XYZ file of C-alpha atoms in Angstrom:
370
model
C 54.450 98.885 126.470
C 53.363 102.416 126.582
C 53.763 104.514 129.348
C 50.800 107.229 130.377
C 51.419 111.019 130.374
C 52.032 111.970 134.336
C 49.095 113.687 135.398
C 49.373 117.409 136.276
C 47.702 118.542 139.589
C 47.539 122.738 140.021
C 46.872 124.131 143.022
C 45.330 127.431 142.630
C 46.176 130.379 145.934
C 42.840 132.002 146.539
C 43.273 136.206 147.029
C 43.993 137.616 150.539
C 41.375 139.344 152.238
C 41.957 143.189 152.503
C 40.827 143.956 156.281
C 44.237 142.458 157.426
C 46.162 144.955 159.637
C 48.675 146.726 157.458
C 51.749 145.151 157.470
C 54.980 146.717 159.084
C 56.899 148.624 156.657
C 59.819 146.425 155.461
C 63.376 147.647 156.354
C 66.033 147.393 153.443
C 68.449 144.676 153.809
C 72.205 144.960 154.432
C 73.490 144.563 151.342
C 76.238 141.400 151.337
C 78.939 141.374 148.749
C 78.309 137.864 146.861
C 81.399 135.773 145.684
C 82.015 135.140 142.087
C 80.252 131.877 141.123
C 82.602 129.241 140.848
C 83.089 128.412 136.797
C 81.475 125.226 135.414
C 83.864 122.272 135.264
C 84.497 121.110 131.441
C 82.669 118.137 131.611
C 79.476 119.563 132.994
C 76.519 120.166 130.331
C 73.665 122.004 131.707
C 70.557 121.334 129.712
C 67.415 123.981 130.406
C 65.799 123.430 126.988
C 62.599 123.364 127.650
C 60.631 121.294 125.029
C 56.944 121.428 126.284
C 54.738 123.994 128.443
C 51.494 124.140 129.049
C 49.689 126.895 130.647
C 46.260 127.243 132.782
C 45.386 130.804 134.272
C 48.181 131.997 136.000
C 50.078 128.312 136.577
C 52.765 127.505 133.968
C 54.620 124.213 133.798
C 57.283 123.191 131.634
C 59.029 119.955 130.791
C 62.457 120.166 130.414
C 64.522 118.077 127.807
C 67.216 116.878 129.740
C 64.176 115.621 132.310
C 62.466 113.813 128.845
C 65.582 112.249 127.928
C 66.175 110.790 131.477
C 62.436 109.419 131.071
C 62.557 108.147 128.004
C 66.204 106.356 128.754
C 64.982 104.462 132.043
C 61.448 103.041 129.836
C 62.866 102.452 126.298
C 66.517 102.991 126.588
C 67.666 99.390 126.722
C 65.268 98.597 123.931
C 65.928 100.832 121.467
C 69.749 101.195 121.976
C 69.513 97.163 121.274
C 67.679 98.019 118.355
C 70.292 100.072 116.879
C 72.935 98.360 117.512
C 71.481 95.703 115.510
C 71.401 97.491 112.757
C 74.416 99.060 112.759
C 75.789 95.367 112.545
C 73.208 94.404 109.605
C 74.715 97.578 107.984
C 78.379 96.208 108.467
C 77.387 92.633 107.497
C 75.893 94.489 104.291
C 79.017 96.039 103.244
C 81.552 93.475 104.169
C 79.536 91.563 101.177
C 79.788 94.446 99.012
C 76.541 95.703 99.576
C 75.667 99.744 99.846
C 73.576 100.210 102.243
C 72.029 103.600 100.725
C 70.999 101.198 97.910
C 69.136 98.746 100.007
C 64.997 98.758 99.063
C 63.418 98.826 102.607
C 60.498 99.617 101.148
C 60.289 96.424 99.707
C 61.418 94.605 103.121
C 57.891 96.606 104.598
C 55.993 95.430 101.609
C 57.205 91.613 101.785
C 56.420 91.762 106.135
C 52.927 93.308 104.920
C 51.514 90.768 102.875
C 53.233 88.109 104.705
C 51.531 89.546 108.158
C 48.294 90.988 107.169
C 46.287 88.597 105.248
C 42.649 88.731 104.764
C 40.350 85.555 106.255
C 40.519 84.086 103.325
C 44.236 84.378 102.622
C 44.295 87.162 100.077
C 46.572 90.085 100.231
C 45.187 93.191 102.173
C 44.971 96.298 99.924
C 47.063 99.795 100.924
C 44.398 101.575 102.753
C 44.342 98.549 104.976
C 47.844 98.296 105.428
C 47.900 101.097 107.481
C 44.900 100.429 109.656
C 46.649 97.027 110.390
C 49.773 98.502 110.966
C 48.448 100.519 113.069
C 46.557 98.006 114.978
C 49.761 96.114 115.538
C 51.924 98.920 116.723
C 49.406 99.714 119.186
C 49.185 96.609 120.477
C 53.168 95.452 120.683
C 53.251 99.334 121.895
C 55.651 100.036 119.173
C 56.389 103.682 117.390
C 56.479 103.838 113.772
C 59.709 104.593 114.532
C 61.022 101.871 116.079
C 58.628 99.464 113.319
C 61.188 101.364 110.623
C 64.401 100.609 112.808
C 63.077 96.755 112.464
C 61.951 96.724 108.514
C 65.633 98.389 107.913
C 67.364 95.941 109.693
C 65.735 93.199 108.077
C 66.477 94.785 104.929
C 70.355 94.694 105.603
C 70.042 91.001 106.612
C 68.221 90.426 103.364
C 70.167 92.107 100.936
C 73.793 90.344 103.062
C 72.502 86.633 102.692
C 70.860 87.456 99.300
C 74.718 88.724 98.131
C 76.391 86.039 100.333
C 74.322 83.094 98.383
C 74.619 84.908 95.080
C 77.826 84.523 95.228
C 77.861 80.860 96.365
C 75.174 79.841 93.765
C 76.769 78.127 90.409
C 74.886 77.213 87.210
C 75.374 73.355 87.786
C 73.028 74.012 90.975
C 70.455 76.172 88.804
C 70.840 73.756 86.366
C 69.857 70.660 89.061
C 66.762 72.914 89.973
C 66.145 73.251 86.629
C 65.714 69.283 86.439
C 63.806 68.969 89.656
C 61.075 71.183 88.831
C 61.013 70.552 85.236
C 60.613 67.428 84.820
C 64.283 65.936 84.199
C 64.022 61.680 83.741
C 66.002 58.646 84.660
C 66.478 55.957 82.599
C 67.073 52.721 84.421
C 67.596 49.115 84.641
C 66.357 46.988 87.556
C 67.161 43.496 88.742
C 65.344 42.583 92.026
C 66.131 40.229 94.736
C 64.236 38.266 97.683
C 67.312 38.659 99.706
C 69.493 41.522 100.798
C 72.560 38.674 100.717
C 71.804 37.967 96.965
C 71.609 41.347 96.059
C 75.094 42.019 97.643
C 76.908 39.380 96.402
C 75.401 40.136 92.836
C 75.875 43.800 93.190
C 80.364 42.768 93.819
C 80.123 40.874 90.652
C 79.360 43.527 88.350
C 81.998 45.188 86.705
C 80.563 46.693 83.473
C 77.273 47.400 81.195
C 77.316 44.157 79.757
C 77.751 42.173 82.716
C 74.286 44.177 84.323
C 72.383 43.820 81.282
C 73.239 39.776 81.494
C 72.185 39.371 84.898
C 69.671 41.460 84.629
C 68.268 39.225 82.017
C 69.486 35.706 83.970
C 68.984 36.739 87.584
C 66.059 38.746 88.147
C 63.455 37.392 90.561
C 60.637 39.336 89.050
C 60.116 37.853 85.674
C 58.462 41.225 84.154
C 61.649 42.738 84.270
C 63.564 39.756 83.291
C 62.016 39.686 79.630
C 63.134 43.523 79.458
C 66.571 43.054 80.690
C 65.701 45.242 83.782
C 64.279 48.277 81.622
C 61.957 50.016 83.297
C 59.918 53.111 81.814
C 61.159 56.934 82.722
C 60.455 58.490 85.605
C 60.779 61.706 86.858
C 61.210 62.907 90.613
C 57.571 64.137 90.751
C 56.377 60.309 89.237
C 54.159 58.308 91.194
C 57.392 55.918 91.826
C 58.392 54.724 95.255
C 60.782 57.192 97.289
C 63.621 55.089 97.822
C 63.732 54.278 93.865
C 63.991 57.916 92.637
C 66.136 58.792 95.750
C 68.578 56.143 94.851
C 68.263 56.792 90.758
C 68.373 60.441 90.605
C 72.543 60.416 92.832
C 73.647 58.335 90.598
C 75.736 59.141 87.353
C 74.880 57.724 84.081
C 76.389 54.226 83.813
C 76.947 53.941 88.030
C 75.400 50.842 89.780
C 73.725 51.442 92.952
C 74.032 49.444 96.384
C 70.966 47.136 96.999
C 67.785 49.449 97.500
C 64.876 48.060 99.238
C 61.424 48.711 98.096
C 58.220 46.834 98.399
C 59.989 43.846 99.986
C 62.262 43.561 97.715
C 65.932 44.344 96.861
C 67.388 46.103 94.135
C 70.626 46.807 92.357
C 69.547 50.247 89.881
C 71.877 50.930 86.974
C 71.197 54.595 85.765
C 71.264 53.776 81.765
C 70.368 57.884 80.633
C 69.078 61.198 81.979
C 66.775 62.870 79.707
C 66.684 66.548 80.065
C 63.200 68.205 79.951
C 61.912 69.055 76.905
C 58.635 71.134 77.532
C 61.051 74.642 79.496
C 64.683 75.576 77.772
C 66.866 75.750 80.873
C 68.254 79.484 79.292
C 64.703 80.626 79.596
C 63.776 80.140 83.253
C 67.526 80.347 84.482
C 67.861 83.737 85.961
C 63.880 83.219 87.873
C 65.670 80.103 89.159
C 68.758 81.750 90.711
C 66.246 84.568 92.372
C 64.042 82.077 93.636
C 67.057 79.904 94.962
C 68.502 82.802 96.786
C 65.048 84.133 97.964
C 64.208 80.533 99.534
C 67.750 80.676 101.442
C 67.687 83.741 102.480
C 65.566 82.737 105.354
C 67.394 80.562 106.761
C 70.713 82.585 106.881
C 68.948 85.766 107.862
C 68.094 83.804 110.986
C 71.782 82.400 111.657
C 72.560 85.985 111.020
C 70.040 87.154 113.539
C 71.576 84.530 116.250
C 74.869 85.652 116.212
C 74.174 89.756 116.507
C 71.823 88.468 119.497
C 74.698 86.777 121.180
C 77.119 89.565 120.555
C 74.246 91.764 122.055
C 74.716 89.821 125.148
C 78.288 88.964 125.344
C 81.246 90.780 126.901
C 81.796 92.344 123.378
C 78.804 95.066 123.907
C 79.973 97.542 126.003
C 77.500 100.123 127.759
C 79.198 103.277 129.048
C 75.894 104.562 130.276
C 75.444 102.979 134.229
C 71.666 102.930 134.100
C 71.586 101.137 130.287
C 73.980 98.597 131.952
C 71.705 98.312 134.681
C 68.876 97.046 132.602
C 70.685 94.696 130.474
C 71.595 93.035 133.159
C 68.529 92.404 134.900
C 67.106 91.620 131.979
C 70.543 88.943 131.163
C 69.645 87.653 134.670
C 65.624 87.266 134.007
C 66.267 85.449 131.173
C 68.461 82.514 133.047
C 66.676 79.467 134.222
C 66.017 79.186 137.746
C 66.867 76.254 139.646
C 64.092 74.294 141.092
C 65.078 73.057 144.794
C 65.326 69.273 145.184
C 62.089 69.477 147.476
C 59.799 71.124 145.386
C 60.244 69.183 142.935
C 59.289 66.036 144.206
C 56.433 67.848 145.927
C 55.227 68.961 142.187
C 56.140 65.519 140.976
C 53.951 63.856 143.760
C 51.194 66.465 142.971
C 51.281 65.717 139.326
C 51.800 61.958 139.639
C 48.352 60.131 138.314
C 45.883 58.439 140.799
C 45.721 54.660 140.136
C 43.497 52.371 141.592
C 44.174 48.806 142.178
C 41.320 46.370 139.862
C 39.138 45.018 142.455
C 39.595 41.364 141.821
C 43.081 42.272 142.922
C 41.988 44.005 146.003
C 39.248 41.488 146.680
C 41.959 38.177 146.380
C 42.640 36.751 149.979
């Protein structure tokens, strides 16, 4: 929150009047020999800078720094030191993953929080000039500095550009290539032989051994005749097909030739035997591979920018942060103790339980019976 400017209150000394009796003459002082002032110790820092002033007729007041610092320590101290400690570790978390941090685009980090955050009413993206009106609305009323808004963007910029290394480097082709058939339109090929009973399908399912044997049954055992005159065939699907869940679930982790255990679906029970999977035809996976392995990174990032975020907050609160300055110490831990749950006494409890507890009424041909 902001804090107002203290007000300044002159008082102005009106003139003396001039038909005073004279004043005695003033007799000269003994003059006292003054000891040398003691030196400064090494450790003391005086600090007279004097940073503002402001004058009004013959009244001058000044604002020292040291007296600003003090002030702007007790308000925002906590806050901001918190602040930069957390980026510090972004920073560290950056390189560690081989990331510079001078090469980090926070620009784009204030961009992406822009048209995420400041949307039109119809959902469209706000254009620059209102950018900065919003962002200006907002820092006014989280009583933010553009200063401390940057400290934020350029932390989240670290996080970004650590998870977006960390998965990089975890991402392999075989998973871009399993996106690739997801969104593309990959298809299974499979056979089908359905049961009434979950027993019938598991004692069926331990007899098969090979192709051949699952093409025969499929043919001699299936209790839906359809697929019995097709030997369990059914037509391609893909994972965006208008196909129950459970069917595509259980086709699309298997590998071609693998039988799968019964599946239930539509009240019935099936053993799936994944024949083929047809590639998609329409998108080369070369093309769209390198759009895949941004988009893959940019949907994780999220999720391990907030891990990331969890653990700097707990080392923010642990032993392992260690405030030299008394005061700063102070206020982290009030603030550590605010933040603990309070007990609730036994009593008031069951006073607020009582208080809460719903009025019933008994029917009345209960409370009219004898």
């Amino acid at each position: 929150m902001r804090y107002p400017l203290v007000a300044l209150l002159f008082l102005i000394g009106c003139s003396a009047s001039d038909d005073r009796p004279p004043m005695p003459e003033a007799q000269p002082e003994p003059v006292v020999e003054q000891a040398p002032a003691a030196p400064l110790a090494a450790d003391v820092v005086t600090d007279d800078v004097v940073i503002a002033s402001i004058t009004i007729g013959e009244t001058q007041v000044t604002l020292p720094r040291d007296r600003y610092l003090a002030f702007l320590e007790e308000t925002r101290g906590l806050d901001a030191v918190l602040n930069l400690m957390q980026l510090e570790l972004a920073k560290q978390q950056a390189t560690e993953l081989g990331v510079d941090p001078e090469t980090v685009d926070v620009e784009a980090e204030v961009r992406r929080t822009l048209d995420t955050g400041f949307r039109g009413p119809d959902g469209e993206v706000l254009e620059i000039g209102d950018y900065d009106a919003a962002l200006q609305r907002v820092l006014a009323e989280q009583g933010l500095s553009r200063a401390e808004f940057d400290v934020v963007m350029e932390t989240n910029a670290m996080l970004r550009a650590a998870a977006g290394e960390r998965i990089r480097q975890q991402v392999t082709d075989e998973m871009l290539l399993e996106d690739f058939n997801r969104r593309y339109g990959e298809q299974a090929v499979v056979r089908v032989i359905a049961f009434d009973s979950l027993r019938d399908a598991a004692e069926v399912r331990r007899q098969i051994e090979d192709a051949d044997d699952f093409i025969e049954l499929a043919s001699t055992l299936n209790e839906d005749a359809s697929l019995a005159a097709r030997q369990g065939l059914i037509e391609p699907f893909t994972r965006q097909s208008d196909f129950p869940k459970t069917i595509k679930d259980a086709a699309f982790a298997l590998e071609e030739g693998d039988v799968s255990e019964p599946v239930e679906s539509e009240g019935k029970f099936l053993l799936l035997r994944l024949e083929e999977r047809r590639a998609p035809t329409v998108v080369a996976f070369e093309d769209v591979k390198d759009d895949l392995r941004a988009q893959l990174i940019d949907n994780a990032s999220d999720a391990l920018i907030t891990q990331y975020r969890r653990l700097m907050a707990g080392a923010l609160t642990s032993q392992a942060l260690e405030l030299e300055d008394p005061m700063l110490a102070e206020q982290l831990q009030a603030r550590l103790i605010a933040a603990q749950p309070q007990p609730v006494e036994d009593e008031a409890f069951k006073e607020r339980l009582e208080q809460e507890r719903p009025a019933t009424t008994m029917p009345a041909t209960r409370r009219n019976m004898p």
